[in-house]
Short mmCIF file of C-alpha atoms and ligand atoms in Angstrom, two decimals:
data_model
loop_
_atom_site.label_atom_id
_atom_site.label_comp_id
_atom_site.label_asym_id
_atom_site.label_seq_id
_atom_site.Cartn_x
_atom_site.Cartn_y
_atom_site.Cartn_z
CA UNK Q 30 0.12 41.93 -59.08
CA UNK Q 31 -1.30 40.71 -56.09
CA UNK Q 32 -3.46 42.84 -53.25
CA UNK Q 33 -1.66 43.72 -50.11
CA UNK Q 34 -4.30 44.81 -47.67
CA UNK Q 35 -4.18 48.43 -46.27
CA UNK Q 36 -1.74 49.65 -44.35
CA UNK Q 37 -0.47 52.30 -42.83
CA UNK Q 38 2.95 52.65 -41.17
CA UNK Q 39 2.95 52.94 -37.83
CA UNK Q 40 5.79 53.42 -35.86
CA UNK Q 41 3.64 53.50 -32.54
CA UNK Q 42 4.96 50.06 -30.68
CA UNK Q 43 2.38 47.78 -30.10
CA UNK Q 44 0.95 48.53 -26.65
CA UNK Q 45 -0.11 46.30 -23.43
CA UNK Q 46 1.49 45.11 -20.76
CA UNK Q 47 4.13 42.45 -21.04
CA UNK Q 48 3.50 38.64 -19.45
CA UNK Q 49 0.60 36.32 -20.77
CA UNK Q 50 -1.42 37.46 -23.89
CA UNK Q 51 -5.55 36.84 -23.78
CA UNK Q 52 -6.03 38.53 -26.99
CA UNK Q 53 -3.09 40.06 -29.64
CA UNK Q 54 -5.56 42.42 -31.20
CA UNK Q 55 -5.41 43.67 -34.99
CA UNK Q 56 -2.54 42.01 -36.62
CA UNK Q 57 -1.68 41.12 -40.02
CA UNK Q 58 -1.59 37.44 -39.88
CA UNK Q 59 0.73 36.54 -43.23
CA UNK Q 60 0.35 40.28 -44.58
CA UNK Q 61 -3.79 39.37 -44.63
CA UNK Q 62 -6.51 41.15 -43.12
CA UNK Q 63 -6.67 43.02 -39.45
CA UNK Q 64 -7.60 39.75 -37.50
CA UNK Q 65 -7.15 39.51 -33.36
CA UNK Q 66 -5.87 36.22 -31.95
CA UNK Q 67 -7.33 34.84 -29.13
CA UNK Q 68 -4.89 32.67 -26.55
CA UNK Q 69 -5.38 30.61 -23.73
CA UNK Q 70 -3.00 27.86 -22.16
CA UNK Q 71 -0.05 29.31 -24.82
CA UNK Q 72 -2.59 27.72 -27.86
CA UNK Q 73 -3.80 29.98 -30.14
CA UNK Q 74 -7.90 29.46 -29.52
CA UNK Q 75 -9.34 31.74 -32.44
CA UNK Q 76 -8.60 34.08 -35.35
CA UNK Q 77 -11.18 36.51 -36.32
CA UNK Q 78 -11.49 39.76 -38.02
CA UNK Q 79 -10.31 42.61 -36.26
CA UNK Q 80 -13.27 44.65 -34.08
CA UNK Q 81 -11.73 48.17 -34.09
CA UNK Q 82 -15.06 48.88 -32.19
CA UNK Q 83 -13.79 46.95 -28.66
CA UNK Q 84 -11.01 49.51 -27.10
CA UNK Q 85 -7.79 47.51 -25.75
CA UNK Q 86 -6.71 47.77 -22.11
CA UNK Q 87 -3.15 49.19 -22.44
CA UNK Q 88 -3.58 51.45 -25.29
CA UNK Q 89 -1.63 54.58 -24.97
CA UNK Q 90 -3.92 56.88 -22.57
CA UNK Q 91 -5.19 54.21 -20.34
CA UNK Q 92 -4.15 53.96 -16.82
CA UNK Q 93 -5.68 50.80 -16.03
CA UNK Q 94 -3.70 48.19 -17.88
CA UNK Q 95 -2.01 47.09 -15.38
CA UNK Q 96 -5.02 46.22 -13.02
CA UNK Q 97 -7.97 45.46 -15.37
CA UNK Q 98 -9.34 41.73 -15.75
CA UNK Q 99 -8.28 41.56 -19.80
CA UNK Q 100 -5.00 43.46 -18.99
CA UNK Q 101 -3.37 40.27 -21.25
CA UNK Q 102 -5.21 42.17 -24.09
CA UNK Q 103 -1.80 43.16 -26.29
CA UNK Q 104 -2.36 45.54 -28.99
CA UNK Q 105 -1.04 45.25 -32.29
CA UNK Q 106 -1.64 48.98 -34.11
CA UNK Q 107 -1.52 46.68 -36.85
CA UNK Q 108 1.50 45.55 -38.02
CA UNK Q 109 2.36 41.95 -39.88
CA UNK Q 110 2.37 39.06 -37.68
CA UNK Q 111 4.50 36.07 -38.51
CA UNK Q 112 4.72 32.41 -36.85
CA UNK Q 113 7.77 33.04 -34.36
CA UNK Q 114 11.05 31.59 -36.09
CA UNK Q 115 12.11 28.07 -36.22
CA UNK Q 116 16.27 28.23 -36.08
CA UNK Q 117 16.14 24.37 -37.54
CA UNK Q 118 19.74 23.94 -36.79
CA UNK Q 119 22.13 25.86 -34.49
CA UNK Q 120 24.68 25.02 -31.77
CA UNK Q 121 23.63 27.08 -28.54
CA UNK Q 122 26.08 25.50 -26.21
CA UNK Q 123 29.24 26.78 -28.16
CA UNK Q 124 28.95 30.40 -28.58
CA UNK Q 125 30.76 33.00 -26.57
CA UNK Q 126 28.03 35.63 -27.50
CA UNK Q 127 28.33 38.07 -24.77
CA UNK Q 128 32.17 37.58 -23.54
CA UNK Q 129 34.47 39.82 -24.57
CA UNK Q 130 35.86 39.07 -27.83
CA UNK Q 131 37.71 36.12 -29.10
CA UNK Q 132 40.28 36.23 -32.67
CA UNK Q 133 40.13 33.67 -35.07
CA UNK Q 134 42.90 31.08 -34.54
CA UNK Q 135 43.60 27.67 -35.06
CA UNK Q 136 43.23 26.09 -38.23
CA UNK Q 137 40.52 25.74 -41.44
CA UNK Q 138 38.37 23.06 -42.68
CA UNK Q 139 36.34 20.54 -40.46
CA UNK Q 140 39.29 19.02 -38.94
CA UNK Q 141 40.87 22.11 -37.98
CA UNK Q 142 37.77 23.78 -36.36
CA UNK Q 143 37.32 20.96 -34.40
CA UNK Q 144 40.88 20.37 -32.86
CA UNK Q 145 40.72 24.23 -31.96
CA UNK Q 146 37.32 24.31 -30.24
CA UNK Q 147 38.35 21.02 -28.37
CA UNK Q 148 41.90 23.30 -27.24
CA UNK Q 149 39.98 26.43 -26.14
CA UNK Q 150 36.19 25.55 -25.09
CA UNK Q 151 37.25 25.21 -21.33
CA UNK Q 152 39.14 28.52 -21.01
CA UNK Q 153 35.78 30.06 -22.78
CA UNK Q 154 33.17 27.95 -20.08
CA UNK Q 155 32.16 26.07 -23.23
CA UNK Q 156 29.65 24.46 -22.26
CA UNK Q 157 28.19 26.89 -19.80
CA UNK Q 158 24.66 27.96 -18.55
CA UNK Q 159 25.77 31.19 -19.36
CA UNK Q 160 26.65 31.64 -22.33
CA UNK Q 161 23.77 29.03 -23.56
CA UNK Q 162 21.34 31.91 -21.64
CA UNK Q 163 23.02 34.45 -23.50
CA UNK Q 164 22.63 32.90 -27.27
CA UNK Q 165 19.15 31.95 -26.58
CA UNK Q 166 17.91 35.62 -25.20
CA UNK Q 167 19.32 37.15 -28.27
CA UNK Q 168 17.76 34.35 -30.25
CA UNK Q 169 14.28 35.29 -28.41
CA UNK Q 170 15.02 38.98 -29.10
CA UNK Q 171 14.80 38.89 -32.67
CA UNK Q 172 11.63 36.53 -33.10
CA UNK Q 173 13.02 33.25 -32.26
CA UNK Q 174 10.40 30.83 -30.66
CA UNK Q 175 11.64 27.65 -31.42
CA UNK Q 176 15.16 25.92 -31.90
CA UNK Q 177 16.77 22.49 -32.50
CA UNK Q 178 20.23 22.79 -30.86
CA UNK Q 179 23.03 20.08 -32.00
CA UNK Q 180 25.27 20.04 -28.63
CA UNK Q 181 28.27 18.30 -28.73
CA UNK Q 182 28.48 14.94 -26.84
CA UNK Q 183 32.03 13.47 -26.53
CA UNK Q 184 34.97 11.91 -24.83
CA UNK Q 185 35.62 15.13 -22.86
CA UNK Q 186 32.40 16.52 -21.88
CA UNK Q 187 30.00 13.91 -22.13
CA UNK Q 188 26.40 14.53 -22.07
CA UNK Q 189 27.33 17.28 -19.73
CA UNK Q 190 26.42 20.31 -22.63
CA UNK Q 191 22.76 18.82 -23.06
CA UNK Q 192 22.03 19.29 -19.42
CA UNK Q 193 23.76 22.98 -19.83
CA UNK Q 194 21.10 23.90 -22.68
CA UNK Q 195 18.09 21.96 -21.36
CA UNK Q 196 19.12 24.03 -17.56
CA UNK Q 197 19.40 27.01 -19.58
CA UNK Q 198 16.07 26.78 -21.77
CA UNK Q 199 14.24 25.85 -18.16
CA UNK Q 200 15.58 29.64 -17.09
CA UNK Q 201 13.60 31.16 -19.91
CA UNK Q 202 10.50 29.73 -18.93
CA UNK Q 203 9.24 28.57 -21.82
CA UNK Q 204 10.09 31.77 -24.04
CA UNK Q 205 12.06 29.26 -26.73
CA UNK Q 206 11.11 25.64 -27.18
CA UNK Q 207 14.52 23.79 -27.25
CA UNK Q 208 14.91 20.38 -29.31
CA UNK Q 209 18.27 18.42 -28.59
CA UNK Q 210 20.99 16.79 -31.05
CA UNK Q 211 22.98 15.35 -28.90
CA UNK Q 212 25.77 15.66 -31.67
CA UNK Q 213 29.14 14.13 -31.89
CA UNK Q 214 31.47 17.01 -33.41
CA UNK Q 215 34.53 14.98 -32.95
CA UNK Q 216 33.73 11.64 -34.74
CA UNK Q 217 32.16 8.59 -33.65
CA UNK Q 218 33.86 5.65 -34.94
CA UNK Q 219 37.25 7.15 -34.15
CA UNK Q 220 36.42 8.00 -31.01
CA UNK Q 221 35.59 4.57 -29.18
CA UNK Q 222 33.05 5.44 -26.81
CA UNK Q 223 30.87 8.05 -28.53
CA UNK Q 224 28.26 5.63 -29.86
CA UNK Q 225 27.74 4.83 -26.45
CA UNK Q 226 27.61 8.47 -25.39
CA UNK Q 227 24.83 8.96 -27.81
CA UNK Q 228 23.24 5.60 -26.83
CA UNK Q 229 23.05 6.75 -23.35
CA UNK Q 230 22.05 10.70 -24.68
CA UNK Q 231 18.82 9.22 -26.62
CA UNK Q 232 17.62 6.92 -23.46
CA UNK Q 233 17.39 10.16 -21.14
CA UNK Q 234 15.95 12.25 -23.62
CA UNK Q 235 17.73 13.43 -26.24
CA UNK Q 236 15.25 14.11 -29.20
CA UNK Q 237 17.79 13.23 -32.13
CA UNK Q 238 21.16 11.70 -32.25
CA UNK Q 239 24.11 13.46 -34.98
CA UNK Q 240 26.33 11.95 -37.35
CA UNK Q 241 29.33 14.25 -39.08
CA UNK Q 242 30.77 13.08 -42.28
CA UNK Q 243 30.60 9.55 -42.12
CA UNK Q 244 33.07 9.52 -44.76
CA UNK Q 245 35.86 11.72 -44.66
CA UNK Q 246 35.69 12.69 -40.57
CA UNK Q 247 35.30 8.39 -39.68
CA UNK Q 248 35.97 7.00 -42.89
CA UNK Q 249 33.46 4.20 -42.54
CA UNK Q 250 30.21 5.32 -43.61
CA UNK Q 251 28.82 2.32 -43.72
CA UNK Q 252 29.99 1.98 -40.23
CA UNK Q 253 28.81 5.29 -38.76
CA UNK Q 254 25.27 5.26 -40.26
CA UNK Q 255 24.71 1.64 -38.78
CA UNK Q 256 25.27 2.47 -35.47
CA UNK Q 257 23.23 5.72 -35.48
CA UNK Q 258 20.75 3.65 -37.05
CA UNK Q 259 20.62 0.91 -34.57
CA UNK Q 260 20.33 3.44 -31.59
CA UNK Q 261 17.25 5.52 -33.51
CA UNK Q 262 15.33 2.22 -33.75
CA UNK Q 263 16.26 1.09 -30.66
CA UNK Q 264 15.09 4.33 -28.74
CA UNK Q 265 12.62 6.27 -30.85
CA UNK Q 266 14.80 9.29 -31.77
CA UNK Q 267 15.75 10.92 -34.72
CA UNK Q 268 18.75 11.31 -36.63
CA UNK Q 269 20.50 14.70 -38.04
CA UNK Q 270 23.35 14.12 -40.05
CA UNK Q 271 26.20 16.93 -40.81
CA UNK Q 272 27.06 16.33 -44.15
CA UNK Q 273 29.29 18.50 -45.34
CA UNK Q 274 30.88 15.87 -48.22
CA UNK Q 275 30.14 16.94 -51.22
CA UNK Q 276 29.69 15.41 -55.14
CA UNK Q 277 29.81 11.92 -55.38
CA UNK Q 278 30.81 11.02 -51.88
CA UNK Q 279 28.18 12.81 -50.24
CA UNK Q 280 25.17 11.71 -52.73
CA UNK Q 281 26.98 8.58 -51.58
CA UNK Q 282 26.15 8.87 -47.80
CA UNK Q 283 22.63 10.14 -48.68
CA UNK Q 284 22.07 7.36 -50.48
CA UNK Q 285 22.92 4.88 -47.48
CA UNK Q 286 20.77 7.15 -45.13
CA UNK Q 287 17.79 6.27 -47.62
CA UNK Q 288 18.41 2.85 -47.60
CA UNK Q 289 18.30 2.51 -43.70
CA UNK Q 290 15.74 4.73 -43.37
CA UNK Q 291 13.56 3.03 -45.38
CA UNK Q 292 14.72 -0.25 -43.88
CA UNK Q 293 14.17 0.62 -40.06
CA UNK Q 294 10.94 2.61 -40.89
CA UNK Q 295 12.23 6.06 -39.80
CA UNK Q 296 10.36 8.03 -42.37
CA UNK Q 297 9.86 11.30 -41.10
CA UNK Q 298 12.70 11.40 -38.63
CA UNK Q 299 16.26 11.48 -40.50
CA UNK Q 300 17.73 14.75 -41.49
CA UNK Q 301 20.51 15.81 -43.57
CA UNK Q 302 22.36 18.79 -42.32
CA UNK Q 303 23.95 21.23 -45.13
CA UNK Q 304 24.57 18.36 -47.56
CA UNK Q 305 26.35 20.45 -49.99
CA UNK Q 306 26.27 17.34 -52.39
CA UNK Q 307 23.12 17.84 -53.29
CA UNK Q 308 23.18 21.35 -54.46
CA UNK Q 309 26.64 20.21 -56.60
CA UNK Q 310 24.85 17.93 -58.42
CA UNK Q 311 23.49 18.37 -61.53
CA UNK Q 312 20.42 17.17 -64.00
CA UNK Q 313 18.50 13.69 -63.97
CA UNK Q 314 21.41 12.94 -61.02
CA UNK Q 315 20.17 15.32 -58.81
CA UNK Q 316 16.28 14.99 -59.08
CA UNK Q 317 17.02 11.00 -58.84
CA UNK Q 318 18.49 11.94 -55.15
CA UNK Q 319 15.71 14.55 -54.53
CA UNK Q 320 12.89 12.01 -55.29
CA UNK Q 321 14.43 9.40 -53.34
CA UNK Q 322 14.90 11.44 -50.45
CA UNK Q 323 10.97 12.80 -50.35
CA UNK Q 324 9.62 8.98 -50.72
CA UNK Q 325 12.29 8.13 -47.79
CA UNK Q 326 10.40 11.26 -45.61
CA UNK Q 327 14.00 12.86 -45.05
CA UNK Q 328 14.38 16.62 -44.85
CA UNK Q 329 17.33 18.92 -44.97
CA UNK Q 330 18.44 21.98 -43.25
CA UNK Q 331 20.43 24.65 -44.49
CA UNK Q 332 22.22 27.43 -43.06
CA UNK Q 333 22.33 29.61 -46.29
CA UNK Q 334 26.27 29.39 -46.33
CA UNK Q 335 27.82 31.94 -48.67
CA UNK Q 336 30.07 30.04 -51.26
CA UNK Q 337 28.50 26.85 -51.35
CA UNK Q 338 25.65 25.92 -54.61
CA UNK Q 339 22.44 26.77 -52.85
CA UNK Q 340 19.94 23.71 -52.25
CA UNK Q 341 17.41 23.13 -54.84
CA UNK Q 342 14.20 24.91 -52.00
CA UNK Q 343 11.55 24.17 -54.83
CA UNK Q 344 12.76 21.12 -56.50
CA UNK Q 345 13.22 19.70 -52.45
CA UNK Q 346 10.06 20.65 -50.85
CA UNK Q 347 8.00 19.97 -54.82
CA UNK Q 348 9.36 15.99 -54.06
CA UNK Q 349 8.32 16.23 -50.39
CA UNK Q 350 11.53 16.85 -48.70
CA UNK Q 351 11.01 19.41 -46.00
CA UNK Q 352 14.19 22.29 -45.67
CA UNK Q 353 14.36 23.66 -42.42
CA UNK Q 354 16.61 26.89 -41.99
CA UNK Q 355 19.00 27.69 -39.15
CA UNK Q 356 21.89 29.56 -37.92
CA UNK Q 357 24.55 27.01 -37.43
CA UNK Q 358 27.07 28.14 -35.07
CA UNK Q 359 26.91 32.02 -33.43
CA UNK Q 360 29.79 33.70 -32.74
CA UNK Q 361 31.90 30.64 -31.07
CA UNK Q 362 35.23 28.87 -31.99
CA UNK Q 363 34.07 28.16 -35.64
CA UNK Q 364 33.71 31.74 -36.57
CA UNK Q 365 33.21 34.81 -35.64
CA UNK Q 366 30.07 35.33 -37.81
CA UNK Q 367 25.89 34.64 -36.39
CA UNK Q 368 23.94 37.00 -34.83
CA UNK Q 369 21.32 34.51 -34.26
CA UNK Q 370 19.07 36.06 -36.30
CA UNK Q 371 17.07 33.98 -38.33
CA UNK Q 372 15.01 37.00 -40.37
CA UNK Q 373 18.18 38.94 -41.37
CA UNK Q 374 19.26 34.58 -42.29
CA UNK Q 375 15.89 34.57 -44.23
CA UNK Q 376 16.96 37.31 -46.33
CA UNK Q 377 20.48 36.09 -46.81
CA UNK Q 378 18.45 32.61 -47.63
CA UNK Q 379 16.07 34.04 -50.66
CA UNK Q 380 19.53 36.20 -52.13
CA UNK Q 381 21.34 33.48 -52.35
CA UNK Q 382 18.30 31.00 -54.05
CA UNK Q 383 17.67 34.17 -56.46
CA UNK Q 384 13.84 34.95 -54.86
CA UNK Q 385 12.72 37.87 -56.35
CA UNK Q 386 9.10 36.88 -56.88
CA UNK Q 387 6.92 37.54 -54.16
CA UNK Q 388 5.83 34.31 -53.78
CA UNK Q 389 9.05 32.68 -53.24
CA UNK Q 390 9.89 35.64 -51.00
CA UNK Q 391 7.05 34.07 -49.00
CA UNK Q 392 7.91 30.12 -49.18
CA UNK Q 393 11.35 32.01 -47.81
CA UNK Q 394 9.60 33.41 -44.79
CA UNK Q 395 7.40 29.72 -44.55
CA UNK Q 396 10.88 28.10 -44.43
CA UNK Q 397 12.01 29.77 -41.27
CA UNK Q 398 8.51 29.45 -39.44
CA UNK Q 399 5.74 27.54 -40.49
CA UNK Q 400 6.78 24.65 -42.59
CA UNK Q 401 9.75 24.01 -40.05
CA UNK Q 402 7.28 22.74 -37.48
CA UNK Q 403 8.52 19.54 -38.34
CA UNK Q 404 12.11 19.90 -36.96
CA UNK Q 405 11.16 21.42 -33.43
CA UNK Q 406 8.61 18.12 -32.78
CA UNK Q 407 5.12 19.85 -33.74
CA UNK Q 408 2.43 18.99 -35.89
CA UNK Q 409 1.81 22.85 -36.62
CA UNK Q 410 3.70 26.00 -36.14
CA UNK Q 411 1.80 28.86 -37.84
CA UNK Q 412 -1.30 31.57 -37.02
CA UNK Q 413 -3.52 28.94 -36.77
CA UNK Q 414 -6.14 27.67 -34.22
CA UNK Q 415 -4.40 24.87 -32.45
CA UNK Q 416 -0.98 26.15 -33.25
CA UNK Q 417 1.49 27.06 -30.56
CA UNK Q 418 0.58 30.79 -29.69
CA UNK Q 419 4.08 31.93 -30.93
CA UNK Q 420 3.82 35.09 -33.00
CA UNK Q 421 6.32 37.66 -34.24
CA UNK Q 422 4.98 41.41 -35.31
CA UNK Q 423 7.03 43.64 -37.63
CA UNK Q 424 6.53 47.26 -39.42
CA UNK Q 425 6.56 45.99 -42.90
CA UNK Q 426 3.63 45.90 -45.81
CA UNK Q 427 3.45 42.24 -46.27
CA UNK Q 428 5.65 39.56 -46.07
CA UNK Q 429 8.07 40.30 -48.76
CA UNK Q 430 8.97 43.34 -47.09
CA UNK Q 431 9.38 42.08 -43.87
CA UNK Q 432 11.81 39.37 -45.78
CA UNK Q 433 13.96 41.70 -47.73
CA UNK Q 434 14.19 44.19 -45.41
CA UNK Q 435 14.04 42.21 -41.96
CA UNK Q 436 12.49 44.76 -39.74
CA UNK Q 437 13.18 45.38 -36.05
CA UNK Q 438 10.85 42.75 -33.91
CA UNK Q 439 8.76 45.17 -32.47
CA UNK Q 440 6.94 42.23 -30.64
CA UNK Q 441 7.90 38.56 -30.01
CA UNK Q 442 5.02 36.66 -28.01
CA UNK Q 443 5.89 33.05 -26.96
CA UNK Q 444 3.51 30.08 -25.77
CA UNK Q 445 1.14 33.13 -25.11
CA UNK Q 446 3.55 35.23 -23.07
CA UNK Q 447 5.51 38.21 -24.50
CA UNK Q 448 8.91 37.20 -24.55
CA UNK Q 449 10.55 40.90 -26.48
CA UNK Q 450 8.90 44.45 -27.14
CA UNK Q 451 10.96 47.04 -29.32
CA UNK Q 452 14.20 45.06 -29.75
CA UNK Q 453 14.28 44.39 -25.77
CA UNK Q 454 14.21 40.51 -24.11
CA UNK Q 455 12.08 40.80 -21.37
CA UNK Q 456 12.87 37.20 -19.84
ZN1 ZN P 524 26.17 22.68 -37.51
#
């Protein structure tokens, strides 16, 4: 049984004002010891033991926090810290979060889904500042720092929804980091003029390109994969594939992505998105792909979908292949489902992969913070000197708690600046 350092629960919020953090005083960094974090420029500068000896400006009683030199002193009466959550894959220019709401309609499967959104989006101001603000301040409400968005890029909006999420993450001032997929829901072969779209998307600064279902949506995999290829080599970006093809077809279309990758030297920046296929398959087949994919430097993200065989999380990240975890769609013309939020999606995550030990309750929790760094472009994303000074408290005894039980954020700090306090945005 392993030692969980003191603690008592505290219901007291942590105190201080709100706005740019100096020092987050006694936290729990990982469930560890009482340590204070010291910030400046957003960067976390130091970690050292908690001094219960130095009083905080801003705890309750004082009058002066909001005029004292250190008023950026937050305290953190403490409670576990966690790296702020990486949502790895989501889709924050579709969601109608915060309109009144919209029935199911249209029809199922990939096909389906996409002819409805494409009938309906406009009526809904899909894509819209709006409702992008609205998905990403719930997002930052429940301990979301950082997010790689997929946005749809096609005939009938063009790159129009990428400037609606990068306009909208500019409004939040830095409280989420926002990576773009400039993604093409509706097919790119069959749709002549999308590889163009995304041509154009990754020479103004799109961060990754999207493929869906080479396969069954263009039926020319070969075809697909060659020209999202071409444009990743040709500009520098990434590429983050839907693959929702399963068995033998989508090993298939895994295997081609390993091919190229390895042939244009994009180790490190091709993802597979869901890729069912490689939870369906079985044995010597399935480590085969596994290995292949960690020497080819490609990662997956999940979304922890209910029905579907759960990914392999040790067998992948044991062979080097980093999983990233994300929401997928919230609340939009796919589904009604997604709240956005990616602890209560952590728990879901470690159910459905059968964690029960506390140690793979914790790779859970590394999943959807630390070890996603990767898919929101940074070298390190944890409670670290150097890191990002993006930190998430919670009332829970250590970090197997907080994942089974996904506490109330009682504080969400951001690049240094607290972003949510008691289940309230402040930005
Ligand atoms: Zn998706």
């Amino acid at each position: 049984m392993s030692t969980t350092p003191s603690h008592t629960p505290s219901t007291t919020p942590p105190t201080g004002r709100t706005g740019t953090v100096t020092v987050l005083r006694d936290v729990r960094p990982w469930g560890g010891e009482r340590s204070d974090l010291h910030v400046a420029d957003g960067v976390i500068t130091a970690v050292v033991p908690h001094d219960p000896a130095a009083r905080a400006v801003g705890t309750p009683g004082s009058t002066d926090a909001d005029t004292a030199p250190d008023a950026g002193v937050v305290e953190g009466n403490g409670l576990l810290a966690l790296p702020g959550l990486v949502n790895a894959h989501a889709h924050v220019d579709k969601s109608w979060w915060g309109k009144p709401w919209v029935s199911y309609g249209g029809e199922p499967g990939t096909q389906g889904r996409i002819a409805h959104e494409r009938a309906h989006r406009d009526e809904l101001g899909i894509p819209g500042v709006d409702v992008t603000l609205a998905v990403l301040r719930e997002s930052v409400r429940t301990g979301t720092t950082a997010v790689r968005s997929h946005v749809d890029v096609d005939l009938g909006v063009g790159l129009r929804g990428i400037a609606v999420v990068r306009e909208a993450a500019a409004a939040l001032g830095g409280a989420v980091h926002v990576e773009i997929v400039a993604f093409p829901q509706d097919g790119v072969l069959r749709r002549p003029g999308v590889l163009d779209l995304l041509d154009q998307a990754a020479a103004a600064g799109a961060e990754h390109i999207g493929g869906l279902d080479p396969a069954s949506i263009d039926r020319d995999p070969v075809g697909q994969l060659d020209g999202l290829f071409a444009i990743a080599e040709r500009h520098g970006v990434g590429i983050d594939v839907h693959l929702h093809d399963g068995g033998e077809l989508g090993a298939f279309q895994i295997e081609l992505m390993i091919d190229r990758t390895v042939r244009a030297g994009l180790q490190g920046k091709v993802n597979v998105a869901h890729g069912f296929a490689v939870g369906q398959l079985a044995g010597a087949r399935q480590a085969d792909l596994v290995a292949a994919m960690g020497e080819a430097g490609i990662s997956m993200t999940t979304v922890a979908p209910i029905g579907a065989a759960p990914l392999p999380l040790h067998a992948l990240r044991a062979a080097g292949v980093p999983v990233g975890l994300g929401t997928d769609g919230i609340r939009d013309l796919w589904s009604p489902y997604g709240t956005g939020d990616l602890l209560t999606l952590t728990t879901q995550l470690a159910r459905l992969s059968g964690f029960r030990r506390d140690e793979d309750l914790v790779t859970a929790a590394r999943i959807a913070s630390a070890d996603a760094a990767r898919f929101v472009g940074r070298e390190v994303h944890d409670l670290v000197v150097g890191a990002p000074a993006d930190v998430v408290l919670v009332d829970a005894q250590n970090v197997p708690d907080a994942v089974v039980r996904a506490p109330r954020r009682a504080l969400v700090v951001a690049a240094g600046r607290v972003v949510a306090r008691d289940g309230e945005v402040l930005v």
